[in-house]
PDB file of C-alpha atoms in Angstrom:
ATOM      1  CA  MET A 173     106.106 165.187 136.789  1.00  0.00           C
ATOM      2  CA  PHE A 174     103.794 165.491 139.963  1.00  0.00           C
ATOM      3  CA  LEU A 175     102.614 163.699 142.933  1.00  0.00           C
ATOM      4  CA  ILE A 176      98.691 163.307 143.070  1.00  0.00           C
ATOM      5  CA  LEU A 177      97.512 162.238 146.441  1.00  0.00           C
ATOM      6  CA  ARG A 178      94.011 160.036 145.690  1.00  0.00           C
ATOM      7  CA  ARG A 179      92.933 158.390 148.694  1.00  0.00           C
ATOM      8  CA  GLY A 180      95.585 158.496 150.682  1.00  0.00           C
ATOM      9  CA  PHE A 181      97.965 157.174 148.034  1.00  0.00           C
ATOM     10  CA  VAL A 182     100.253 159.468 146.784  1.00  0.00           C
ATOM     11  CA  THR A 183     101.467 157.978 142.737  1.00  0.00           C
ATOM     12  CA  HIS A 184     104.265 159.756 140.915  1.00  0.00           C
ATOM     13  CA  THR A 185     102.225 160.951 137.422  1.00  0.00           C
ATOM     14  CA  SER A 186     102.360 163.626 134.885  1.00  0.00           C
ATOM     15  CA  LEU A 187      98.120 163.349 134.755  1.00  0.00           C
ATOM     16  CA  LEU A 188      96.292 166.787 135.072  1.00  0.00           C
ATOM     17  CA  CYS A 189      94.766 167.164 138.516  1.00  0.00           C
ATOM     18  CA  SER A 190      91.144 166.355 138.798  1.00  0.00           C
ATOM     19  CA  SER A 191      88.803 167.892 141.765  1.00  0.00           C
ATOM     20  CA  GLU A 192      89.303 164.509 143.244  1.00  0.00           C
ATOM     21  CA  LYS A 193      93.020 164.761 143.125  1.00  0.00           C
ATOM     22  CA  ILE A 194      95.681 166.717 145.301  1.00  0.00           C
ATOM     23  CA  VAL A 195      98.566 167.698 143.860  1.00  0.00           C
ATOM     24  CA  VAL A 196     101.764 167.732 145.620  1.00  0.00           C
ATOM     25  CA  PRO A 197     105.379 168.297 144.540  1.00  0.00           C
ATOM     26  CA  PRO A 198     107.876 165.839 143.652  1.00  0.00           C
ATOM     27  CA  LEU A 199     109.652 164.331 147.229  1.00  0.00           C
ATOM     28  CA  LYS A 200     113.527 164.213 146.600  1.00  0.00           C
ATOM     29  CA  MET A 201     114.952 161.531 148.280  1.00  0.00           C
ATOM     30  CA  LYS A 202     118.094 161.412 148.518  1.00  0.00           C
ATOM     31  CA  ILE A 203     120.842 158.926 150.247  1.00  0.00           C
ATOM     32  CA  ASN A 204     122.481 160.429 153.378  1.00  0.00           C
ATOM     33  CA  LYS A 205     126.283 159.071 153.043  1.00  0.00           C
ATOM     34  CA  SER A 206     127.424 161.188 155.326  1.00  0.00           C
ATOM     35  CA  LYS A 207     128.306 158.765 158.098  1.00  0.00           C
ATOM     36  CA  VAL A 208     129.812 156.281 156.105  1.00  0.00           C
ATOM     37  CA  PRO A 209     132.414 155.541 158.702  1.00  0.00           C
ATOM     38  CA  LYS A 210     135.871 156.233 157.000  1.00  0.00           C
ATOM     39  CA  ILE A 211     138.420 152.939 157.017  1.00  0.00           C
ATOM     40  CA  ARG A 212     141.721 153.776 157.694  1.00  0.00           C
ATOM     41  CA  GLU A 213     145.159 151.572 156.306  1.00  0.00           C
ATOM     42  CA  LYS A 214     147.022 151.700 159.724  1.00  0.00           C
ATOM     43  CA  ASP A 215     143.193 149.977 160.980  1.00  0.00           C
ATOM     44  CA  LEU A 216     143.397 147.329 158.672  1.00  0.00           C
ATOM     45  CA  GLU A 217     144.789 143.557 158.592  1.00  0.00           C
ATOM     46  CA  GLU A 218     145.343 142.322 155.139  1.00  0.00           C
ATOM     47  CA  LYS A 219     146.314 138.892 154.429  1.00  0.00           C
ATOM     48  CA  TYR A 220     146.529 136.768 150.662  1.00  0.00           C
ATOM     49  CA  ILE A 221     145.474 133.837 150.310  1.00  0.00           C
ATOM     50  CA  THR A 222     145.129 131.154 147.808  1.00  0.00           C
ATOM     51  CA  GLY A 223     142.076 131.465 145.778  1.00  0.00           C
ATOM     52  CA  TRP A 224     138.904 129.327 145.410  1.00  0.00           C
ATOM     53  CA  GLY A 225     136.145 128.045 142.668  1.00  0.00           C
ATOM     54  CA  PRO A 226     136.419 127.492 139.318  1.00  0.00           C
ATOM     55  CA  GLY A 227     139.380 127.653 137.040  1.00  0.00           C
ATOM     56  CA  GLY A 228     141.581 124.770 137.935  1.00  0.00           C
ATOM     57  CA  GLN A 229     145.124 124.603 139.109  1.00  0.00           C
ATOM     58  CA  ALA A 230     146.071 128.314 137.891  1.00  0.00           C
ATOM     59  CA  VAL A 231     143.484 129.735 140.468  1.00  0.00           C
ATOM     60  CA  ASN A 232     143.805 127.623 143.883  1.00  0.00           C
ATOM     61  CA  LYS A 233     147.783 127.652 143.745  1.00  0.00           C
ATOM     62  CA  THR A 234     147.925 131.976 143.173  1.00  0.00           C
ATOM     63  CA  LEU A 235     147.535 134.217 145.723  1.00  0.00           C
ATOM     64  CA  ASN A 236     145.138 136.346 144.699  1.00  0.00           C
ATOM     65  CA  ALA A 237     142.181 136.362 147.083  1.00  0.00           C
ATOM     66  CA  VAL A 238     142.264 138.795 149.758  1.00  0.00           C
ATOM     67  CA  TYR A 239     141.698 138.404 153.804  1.00  0.00           C
ATOM     68  CA  LEU A 240     141.030 141.710 154.264  1.00  0.00           C
ATOM     69  CA  ARG A 241     139.923 142.624 158.734  1.00  0.00           C
ATOM     70  CA  HIS A 242     139.065 145.880 160.046  1.00  0.00           C
ATOM     71  CA  VAL A 243     141.177 145.363 163.809  1.00  0.00           C
ATOM     72  CA  PRO A 244     139.650 147.996 166.202  1.00  0.00           C
ATOM     73  CA  SER A 245     135.820 146.403 166.003  1.00  0.00           C
ATOM     74  CA  GLY A 246     136.249 142.725 164.031  1.00  0.00           C
ATOM     75  CA  VAL A 247     134.465 143.403 161.145  1.00  0.00           C
ATOM     76  CA  TRP A 248     136.550 140.875 158.839  1.00  0.00           C
ATOM     77  CA  ILE A 249     136.041 140.507 154.604  1.00  0.00           C
ATOM     78  CA  LYS A 250     137.221 137.812 152.140  1.00  0.00           C
ATOM     79  CA  CYS A 251     137.066 138.996 148.563  1.00  0.00           C
ATOM     80  CA  HIS A 252     137.899 135.944 145.471  1.00  0.00           C
ATOM     81  CA  GLU A 253     135.628 138.378 142.980  1.00  0.00           C
ATOM     82  CA  SER A 254     137.948 138.323 140.374  1.00  0.00           C
ATOM     83  CA  ARG A 255     141.764 136.716 139.455  1.00  0.00           C
ATOM     84  CA  SER A 256     142.916 139.589 139.763  1.00  0.00           C
ATOM     85  CA  LEU A 257     145.164 140.861 143.118  1.00  0.00           C
ATOM     86  CA  ASP A 258     144.790 144.347 142.678  1.00  0.00           C
ATOM     87  CA  ARG A 259     140.866 144.178 141.438  1.00  0.00           C
ATOM     88  CA  ASN A 260     140.457 142.367 144.650  1.00  0.00           C
ATOM     89  CA  ARG A 261     142.153 144.778 146.913  1.00  0.00           C
ATOM     90  CA  LYS A 262     140.154 146.978 145.909  1.00  0.00           C
ATOM     91  CA  THR A 263     137.034 145.336 146.406  1.00  0.00           C
ATOM     92  CA  ALA A 264     137.460 143.590 149.336  1.00  0.00           C
ATOM     93  CA  ARG A 265     137.843 147.648 150.947  1.00  0.00           C
ATOM     94  CA  LYS A 266     134.089 148.286 148.984  1.00  0.00           C
ATOM     95  CA  MET A 267     133.053 144.969 150.684  1.00  0.00           C
ATOM     96  CA  LEU A 268     133.867 145.991 154.098  1.00  0.00           C
ATOM     97  CA  ILE A 269     133.337 149.777 153.908  1.00  0.00           C
ATOM     98  CA  GLU A 270     129.753 148.494 153.249  1.00  0.00           C
ATOM     99  CA  LYS A 271     129.659 146.372 155.971  1.00  0.00           C
ATOM    100  CA  LEU A 272     131.056 148.730 158.754  1.00  0.00           C
ATOM    101  CA  ASP A 273     128.259 150.936 157.357  1.00  0.00           C
ATOM    102  CA  LEU A 274     126.089 148.424 158.370  1.00  0.00           C
ATOM    103  CA  LYS A 275     126.633 147.426 161.521  1.00  0.00           C
ATOM    104  CA  ILE A 276     127.442 150.860 162.629  1.00  0.00           C
ATOM    105  CA  ASN A 277     124.625 152.388 161.419  1.00  0.00           C
ATOM    106  CA  GLY A 278     122.263 149.597 161.300  1.00  0.00           C
ATOM    107  CA  GLU A 279     118.815 151.520 159.747  1.00  0.00           C
ATOM    108  CA  ASP A 280     120.732 153.863 158.547  1.00  0.00           C
ATOM    109  CA  SER A 281     123.221 152.583 156.877  1.00  0.00           C
ATOM    110  CA  VAL A 282     123.064 153.320 152.763  1.00  0.00           C
ATOM    111  CA  GLN A 283     122.357 149.725 151.734  1.00  0.00           C
ATOM    112  CA  ARG A 284     118.787 150.929 153.806  1.00  0.00           C
ATOM    113  CA  GLN A 285     118.679 153.778 152.721  1.00  0.00           C
ATOM    114  CA  GLU A 286     119.042 152.189 149.215  1.00  0.00           C
ATOM    115  CA  GLU A 287     116.430 149.583 150.459  1.00  0.00           C
ATOM    116  CA  ARG A 288     114.149 151.793 151.687  1.00  0.00           C
ATOM    117  CA  LEU A 289     114.439 153.331 148.431  1.00  0.00           C
ATOM    118  CA  ALA A 290     113.138 151.069 145.418  1.00  0.00           C
ATOM    119  CA  SER A 291     110.643 149.980 147.829  1.00  0.00           C
ATOM    120  CA  HIS A 292     108.733 153.088 147.647  1.00  0.00           C
ATOM    121  CA  LYS A 293     109.475 152.825 144.482  1.00  0.00           C
ATOM    122  CA  ARG A 294     108.164 149.132 143.727  1.00  0.00           C
ATOM    123  CA  ASN A 295     104.742 150.805 145.946  1.00  0.00           C
ATOM    124  CA  LEU A 296     104.547 153.883 144.271  1.00  0.00           C
ATOM    125  CA  LYS A 297     104.534 151.871 140.523  1.00  0.00           C
ATOM    126  CA  ARG A 298     101.763 149.526 142.153  1.00  0.00           C
ATOM    127  CA  GLU A 299      99.694 152.926 142.672  1.00  0.00           C
ATOM    128  CA  LYS A 300      99.744 153.728 139.592  1.00  0.00           C
ATOM    129  CA  THR A 301      99.211 150.537 137.879  1.00  0.00           C
ATOM    130  CA  ARG A 302      96.651 149.972 140.173  1.00  0.00           C
ATOM    131  CA  LEU A 303      94.515 154.234 139.259  1.00  0.00           C
ATOM    132  CA  LYS A 304      95.189 153.416 136.184  1.00  0.00           C
ATOM    133  CA  TYR A 305      92.809 150.026 136.085  1.00  0.00           C
ATOM    134  CA  GLU A 306      91.213 151.607 138.931  1.00  0.00           C
ATOM    135  CA  GLU A 307      90.304 154.096 136.093  1.00  0.00           C
ATOM    136  CA  ARG A 308      89.590 152.160 133.474  1.00  0.00           C
ATOM    137  CA  ARG A 309      87.067 149.883 135.297  1.00  0.00           C
ATOM    138  CA  LYS A 310      85.198 153.048 136.182  1.00  0.00           C
ATOM    139  CA  GLU A 311      85.093 153.574 131.777  1.00  0.00           C
ATOM    140  CA  LYS A 312      84.382 150.317 131.501  1.00  0.00           C
ATOM    141  CA  GLU A 313      81.220 150.816 133.808  1.00  0.00           C
ATOM    142  CA  ASN A 314      79.970 154.100 132.816  1.00  0.00           C
ATOM    143  CA  GLN A 315      80.187 152.423 129.282  1.00  0.00           C
ATOM    144  CA  SER A 316      77.958 149.889 130.171  1.00  0.00           C
ATOM    145  CA  GLU A 317      75.249 152.088 131.598  1.00  0.00           C
ATOM    146  CA  THR A 318      75.728 154.516 128.562  1.00  0.00           C
ATOM    147  CA  ASP A 319      74.598 150.894 126.566  1.00  0.00           C
ATOM    148  CA  GLN A 320      72.329 149.839 129.160  1.00  0.00           C
ATOM    149  CA  GLU A 321      70.163 153.543 128.973  1.00  0.00           C
ATOM    150  CA  ASN A 322      70.359 153.289 124.845  1.00  0.00           C
ATOM    151  CA  SER A 323      69.211 150.381 124.737  1.00  0.00           C
ATOM    152  CA  SER A 324      66.235 151.118 126.879  1.00  0.00           C
ATOM    153  CA  ASN A 325      65.522 154.255 125.079  1.00  0.00           C
ATOM    154  CA  LYS A 326      65.050 151.455 122.469  1.00  0.00           C
ATOM    155  CA  GLU A 327      62.219 149.789 123.408  1.00  0.00           C
ATOM    156  CA  ASP A 328      61.241 153.241 124.673  1.00  0.00           C
ATOM    157  CA  ASN A 329      60.111 154.218 121.057  1.00  0.00           C
ATOM    158  CA  LEU A 330      58.981 150.861 119.400  1.00  0.00           C
ATOM    159  CA  GLU A 331      55.712 150.935 119.233  1.00  0.00           C
ATOM    160  CA  TYR A 332      53.138 147.701 119.329  1.00  0.00           C
ATOM    161  CA  ILE A 333      51.482 147.722 116.511  1.00  0.00           C
ATOM    162  CA  PRO A 334      48.016 145.137 116.910  1.00  0.00           C
ATOM    163  CA  GLU A 335      48.440 142.697 113.692  1.00  0.00           C
ATOM    164  CA  ASP A 336      44.975 142.069 112.218  1.00  0.00           C
ATOM    165  CA  ASN A 337      43.680 138.069 111.896  1.00  0.00           C
TER     166      ASN A 337
END
């Protein structure tokens, strides 16, 4: 798999290099997770609250939702993804780390890096598709020019024979 630079556009493709294209080695875009904040248990305030949503009385009466607050930053999360308290605690911690990362690191957060990577991949795919259809259009134009030349050659080869009356 190579990246091919053509008229200022970069695409992933496995096509061979022609005179118009410049082969560039593929870019390795990695997500930098080194800046993700670490959470200490002593910095967290955790409360168990009654659940909400579908499930009726069994959900609304039990303490299976988690309220998790990071005291130094004031960032908080409420989590009630499942009916299990343990799963909700784990999920709440993951959500809190993501929210803290977004607040502290902004554009360098893992979430923003993933969004940029996905956007880059979408753009590469669009460009590859655009190039494919451009090649098809050129082939069609070449074919039509060839057909026109062939038809004009046939007309040149025809002789006019006048009829005798």
